[in-house]
XYZ file of C-alpha atoms in Angstrom:
340
model
C -96.966 110.864 16.495
C -94.529 112.246 19.221
C -93.564 115.702 19.953
C -89.879 115.629 18.616
C -90.790 113.652 15.531
C -93.397 116.177 14.986
C -90.458 119.103 15.254
C -88.396 116.812 13.465
C -90.310 117.197 9.732
C -91.575 120.428 10.591
C -87.008 121.135 10.673
C -87.292 119.249 7.646
C -89.901 122.189 5.894
C -88.486 124.729 6.961
C -85.093 123.886 5.167
C -87.440 123.140 2.440
C -88.893 126.789 2.295
C -84.917 128.039 2.863
C -82.897 126.192 0.225
C -86.329 126.718 -2.557
C -86.596 130.567 -1.667
C -82.991 131.905 -0.730
C -81.886 129.233 -3.665
C -83.416 131.524 -6.635
C -81.562 134.048 -4.614
C -78.486 133.130 -4.742
C -78.685 131.748 -8.082
C -79.953 135.383 -9.388
C -77.109 137.271 -7.651
C -74.353 134.352 -9.163
C -76.059 135.481 -12.679
C -76.397 139.095 -12.215
C -72.724 139.404 -14.286
C -73.867 136.890 -16.934
C -77.464 138.131 -17.367
C -77.211 142.161 -16.944
C -74.198 142.709 -19.167
C -73.978 146.412 -17.821
C -75.555 148.700 -14.601
C -79.112 148.605 -15.362
C -79.069 144.851 -16.644
C -77.069 144.078 -13.349
C -79.801 146.265 -11.697
C -83.156 144.217 -13.597
C -81.820 140.835 -12.178
C -80.823 142.713 -8.829
C -84.196 144.280 -8.770
C -85.895 140.730 -9.074
C -85.154 139.358 -5.588
C -84.663 143.032 -4.503
C -88.419 142.741 -2.265
C -87.719 139.360 -1.557
C -84.358 138.154 -0.891
C -84.964 139.428 3.119
C -87.584 137.687 3.593
C -86.684 134.183 2.466
C -84.155 134.050 5.090
C -86.951 135.165 8.144
C -87.125 130.467 6.566
C -82.930 130.159 8.110
C -83.599 131.543 11.035
C -86.866 129.729 11.607
C -84.942 126.746 11.080
C -81.729 127.950 13.244
C -83.901 129.175 16.170
C -86.236 126.176 15.849
C -82.813 123.252 15.591
C -82.009 125.424 18.803
C -84.919 125.261 20.886
C -86.003 122.120 19.750
C -82.818 119.895 20.042
C -80.249 121.615 22.172
C -77.807 118.765 21.437
C -78.044 118.720 17.941
C -77.374 122.478 17.057
C -74.603 122.006 20.109
C -72.450 119.427 18.048
C -73.420 120.703 15.242
C -72.253 124.270 15.682
C -69.067 123.144 17.270
C -68.445 120.739 14.123
C -68.958 122.214 11.219
C -67.868 125.965 12.897
C -65.603 127.139 10.141
C -67.907 125.989 7.739
C -71.132 127.588 8.854
C -69.072 130.712 9.982
C -68.274 131.406 6.330
C -71.440 130.850 5.203
C -72.638 133.736 7.713
C -70.003 136.750 6.982
C -71.280 136.048 3.411
C -74.738 136.372 4.715
C -73.791 139.241 6.422
C -71.588 140.409 3.430
C -74.250 139.906 0.501
C -77.206 142.536 2.790
C -74.646 144.673 3.425
C -73.454 144.895 -0.173
C -77.508 144.960 -1.190
C -77.844 147.508 0.732
C -75.034 150.337 -0.097
C -75.138 149.607 -3.731
C -77.290 152.146 -4.288
C -76.296 154.830 -1.888
C -73.834 156.467 -4.148
C -73.539 157.766 -7.318
C -70.396 155.821 -8.760
C -69.509 153.317 -11.883
C -66.716 151.907 -9.580
C -68.608 152.137 -6.068
C -71.333 149.880 -7.534
C -69.014 147.524 -8.971
C -66.740 146.391 -6.763
C -70.546 145.834 -4.395
C -71.904 144.180 -7.162
C -68.673 141.419 -7.008
C -69.183 141.402 -3.593
C -72.456 140.607 -4.083
C -71.649 137.711 -6.329
C -69.095 136.005 -4.256
C -71.020 135.850 -1.266
C -73.667 134.062 -3.132
C -71.219 131.396 -4.366
C -70.062 130.615 -0.990
C -73.188 129.200 0.720
C -74.286 128.203 -2.718
C -71.596 125.345 -2.311
C -70.899 124.784 1.116
C -74.567 124.213 2.313
C -74.686 121.274 -0.054
C -71.444 120.289 1.574
C -73.320 120.571 5.600
C -76.450 118.594 4.127
C -73.855 115.669 2.650
C -71.594 115.949 5.842
C -74.781 115.583 8.526
C -76.463 112.752 5.774
C -73.190 110.800 5.370
C -72.342 111.369 9.818
C -69.068 113.120 11.808
C -67.370 111.730 14.321
C -68.450 112.328 17.267
C -67.623 110.805 20.698
C -69.284 109.545 23.419
C -70.239 112.945 24.968
C -71.752 113.879 21.562
C -68.934 116.187 20.420
C -67.497 116.595 17.427
C -63.807 114.913 17.114
C -63.288 115.351 13.256
C -61.114 118.828 12.316
C -62.395 121.080 9.254
C -60.896 118.706 6.710
C -63.021 115.559 7.260
C -65.942 117.082 6.400
C -64.045 117.922 2.658
C -64.496 114.399 1.753
C -65.462 113.417 -2.188
C -69.012 112.604 -1.718
C -69.287 116.476 0.577
C -68.310 117.666 -2.328
C -70.470 116.081 -4.716
C -73.451 118.099 -2.295
C -71.424 121.322 -2.538
C -71.300 120.454 -6.556
C -75.271 119.443 -6.370
C -76.840 122.481 -4.321
C -74.750 125.155 -6.966
C -76.133 123.629 -9.664
C -79.569 123.473 -8.360
C -79.125 127.029 -7.725
C -77.653 128.594 -10.405
C -80.005 126.439 -12.722
C -83.404 128.095 -10.088
C -81.871 131.703 -10.392
C -82.130 131.572 -14.055
C -85.259 130.116 -14.468
C -86.961 132.940 -11.499
C -84.935 135.393 -14.344
C -86.540 134.590 -16.931
C -89.697 134.896 -15.312
C -89.264 137.768 -13.281
C -87.410 139.766 -16.500
C -88.345 140.840 -20.404
C -86.159 142.720 -22.980
C -82.183 140.891 -22.895
C -81.672 139.940 -19.475
C -84.842 137.299 -20.312
C -83.420 135.932 -23.452
C -79.344 135.167 -21.734
C -81.181 134.068 -18.408
C -83.663 131.767 -20.535
C -79.955 130.353 -22.997
C -78.549 130.484 -19.034
C -81.477 128.841 -17.453
C -81.520 125.798 -21.022
C -77.791 125.070 -20.573
C -78.118 124.996 -16.867
C -81.192 122.433 -16.176
C -79.491 119.528 -18.098
C -76.387 119.664 -15.694
C -78.349 120.327 -12.723
C -80.342 117.248 -13.445
C -76.767 114.789 -14.395
C -75.092 116.447 -11.428
C -78.554 115.980 -8.941
C -78.829 111.909 -9.699
C -75.667 111.032 -8.829
C -76.046 112.587 -5.435
C -79.737 111.076 -4.941
C -77.981 108.098 -6.641
C -75.343 107.542 -4.155
C -76.948 108.680 -1.255
C -80.148 106.517 -1.366
C -77.260 103.613 -2.037
C -74.991 104.431 1.099
C -77.326 106.061 3.653
C -81.556 105.456 2.582
C -83.951 103.108 3.509
C -86.846 101.465 1.023
C -89.042 104.146 1.493
C -87.019 107.945 0.300
C -86.446 106.127 -3.329
C -89.908 107.657 -4.029
C -87.982 111.003 -2.919
C -85.244 110.600 -5.794
C -87.917 109.423 -8.377
C -90.115 112.363 -7.710
C -86.656 114.889 -7.593
C -85.493 113.530 -10.580
C -88.897 114.024 -12.437
C -88.722 117.237 -11.558
C -85.600 117.975 -12.989
C -86.793 116.552 -15.777
C -89.893 118.920 -16.318
C -87.509 121.447 -15.661
C -85.512 120.346 -18.930
C -88.057 119.928 -20.689
C -90.154 122.867 -19.674
C -87.365 125.220 -20.308
C -86.553 123.652 -23.971
C -90.055 124.785 -25.561
C -90.052 128.243 -23.008
C -92.969 127.144 -20.185
C -90.674 128.623 -17.493
C -94.031 128.492 -14.835
C -93.594 124.656 -15.327
C -89.740 124.740 -14.804
C -89.651 126.384 -11.457
C -91.765 124.180 -10.600
C -90.210 121.244 -11.290
C -86.824 122.465 -9.735
C -88.628 123.468 -6.184
C -89.724 119.969 -6.320
C -86.637 118.998 -6.908
C -84.877 120.788 -3.924
C -87.981 119.925 -2.030
C -87.380 116.378 -2.490
C -83.650 116.502 -2.023
C -84.895 117.414 1.887
C -86.833 114.735 2.121
C -84.224 112.222 1.154
C -81.695 113.497 3.685
C -84.027 113.748 6.407
C -85.912 111.023 5.250
C -81.925 108.909 5.406
C -81.434 110.586 8.446
C -84.159 108.938 10.856
C -84.061 108.274 13.579
C -80.451 109.785 13.485
C -80.186 113.428 13.817
C -76.515 113.379 13.479
C -75.000 109.890 12.846
C -71.526 109.230 14.479
C -69.176 107.960 12.207
C -66.861 106.696 15.284
C -69.311 104.504 16.890
C -73.172 104.206 15.996
C -74.254 103.795 19.877
C -72.981 107.464 20.135
C -75.082 109.017 17.321
C -77.818 111.375 17.954
C -81.011 110.514 18.119
C -84.426 112.263 17.250
C -84.891 111.127 21.120
C -81.645 112.176 22.860
C -80.843 115.667 21.339
C -84.545 116.529 21.780
C -85.783 119.029 24.426
C -88.407 118.313 26.784
C -92.097 117.980 26.041
C -92.879 121.195 27.851
C -90.339 123.212 25.688
C -92.029 121.436 22.541
C -95.924 121.547 23.355
C -95.023 125.492 23.771
C -92.931 125.409 20.790
C -95.686 124.068 18.931
C -98.329 126.346 20.322
C -96.175 129.487 18.684
C -96.050 127.611 15.465
C -99.316 126.975 15.122
C -100.010 130.744 15.793
C -97.552 132.030 14.166
C -96.650 130.304 11.097
C -99.563 131.068 9.230
C -98.822 134.771 9.715
C -96.013 134.645 8.221
C -96.981 132.551 5.640
C -99.380 134.924 4.911
C -97.131 138.153 5.063
C -95.005 136.472 2.269
C -97.504 135.308 -0.088
C -99.220 139.165 -0.414
C -95.430 140.042 -0.557
C -94.949 137.580 -3.783
C -97.936 138.834 -4.808
C -97.676 142.241 -5.237
C -94.091 142.092 -7.171
C -95.132 139.439 -9.361
C -94.782 141.518 -12.884
C -92.342 141.802 -14.572
C -89.102 143.940 -14.712
C -86.837 145.312 -17.798
C -83.992 147.879 -18.089
C -86.501 149.910 -19.315
C -88.316 149.986 -16.000
C -84.863 150.486 -14.061
C -84.961 154.400 -13.462
C -81.767 156.775 -13.338
C -79.505 157.073 -10.365
C -80.826 159.572 -7.942
C -77.912 159.031 -4.778
C -74.974 160.924 -3.717
C -71.981 161.111 -5.162
C -68.163 161.137 -4.241
C -66.892 164.774 -3.391
C -64.318 165.811 -6.132
C -61.050 166.490 -5.099
């Protein structure tokens, strides 16, 4: 295996880590209002991801950085062609970070309610647009002989890509509900379990249609394995949710997301961004990669730093592993607005 192929696989692994971990962050944020039913309930939900959400975003930064360094032509075409959706995702991630930090700074109900809506809205945008972006990448987009994207924004809003957006939205909602069922207690947990039981079958149906469409239109023989494993994972999530075994449900959902990434990247290879104008203009693992020297340096950096990041993140999840309930949430002890 040459280094370009190795980094193509490693980037797929980084996206897997990001979508599995950030997927439940988005799901929890989207469900805050549904499972919270009051300030203490919403704070309980938000506190389940409080210690980990920013660490989960490291996977996105690493995946983006690795793509830029290992495949600069892919990065340039992707970010110029998908400029508007990626800008919207970036803005949503920035606004969400600000909202999470600012929400508890002022002891005022109206202040907190406004930031709650910002947190929820900024989770819906990337949950849909990530699916739209990945679906378009595997489908292929208009690229000319200079590797320049020649389409417009509305080229990206085709039926297959919109189904991709619906798939990531359903998977993340289900993932977030299952995570809340594992991490909370009391009324928040009861409401989260009810949502998880309803969302898991919906996610299974939508994801199955998307996976079969992907496999039939763009897949290769061996990616049927990814389709089957993802389907089994979602079926496990449905059954385990019905019998109250949310640890198994979470594992099943995570496996499904991971093998959805395998399906997409497996269907892409040896391309990294197919051209719908002419297959000869497609960006491939070989013509889009950096030099061997750059990839060698990157490989040594990854070998040294990746275990450190994994150990730190694992330790964080272990420290904050216990359930939360509204009784664990303290009274507000923050600034108040001056009375006029």
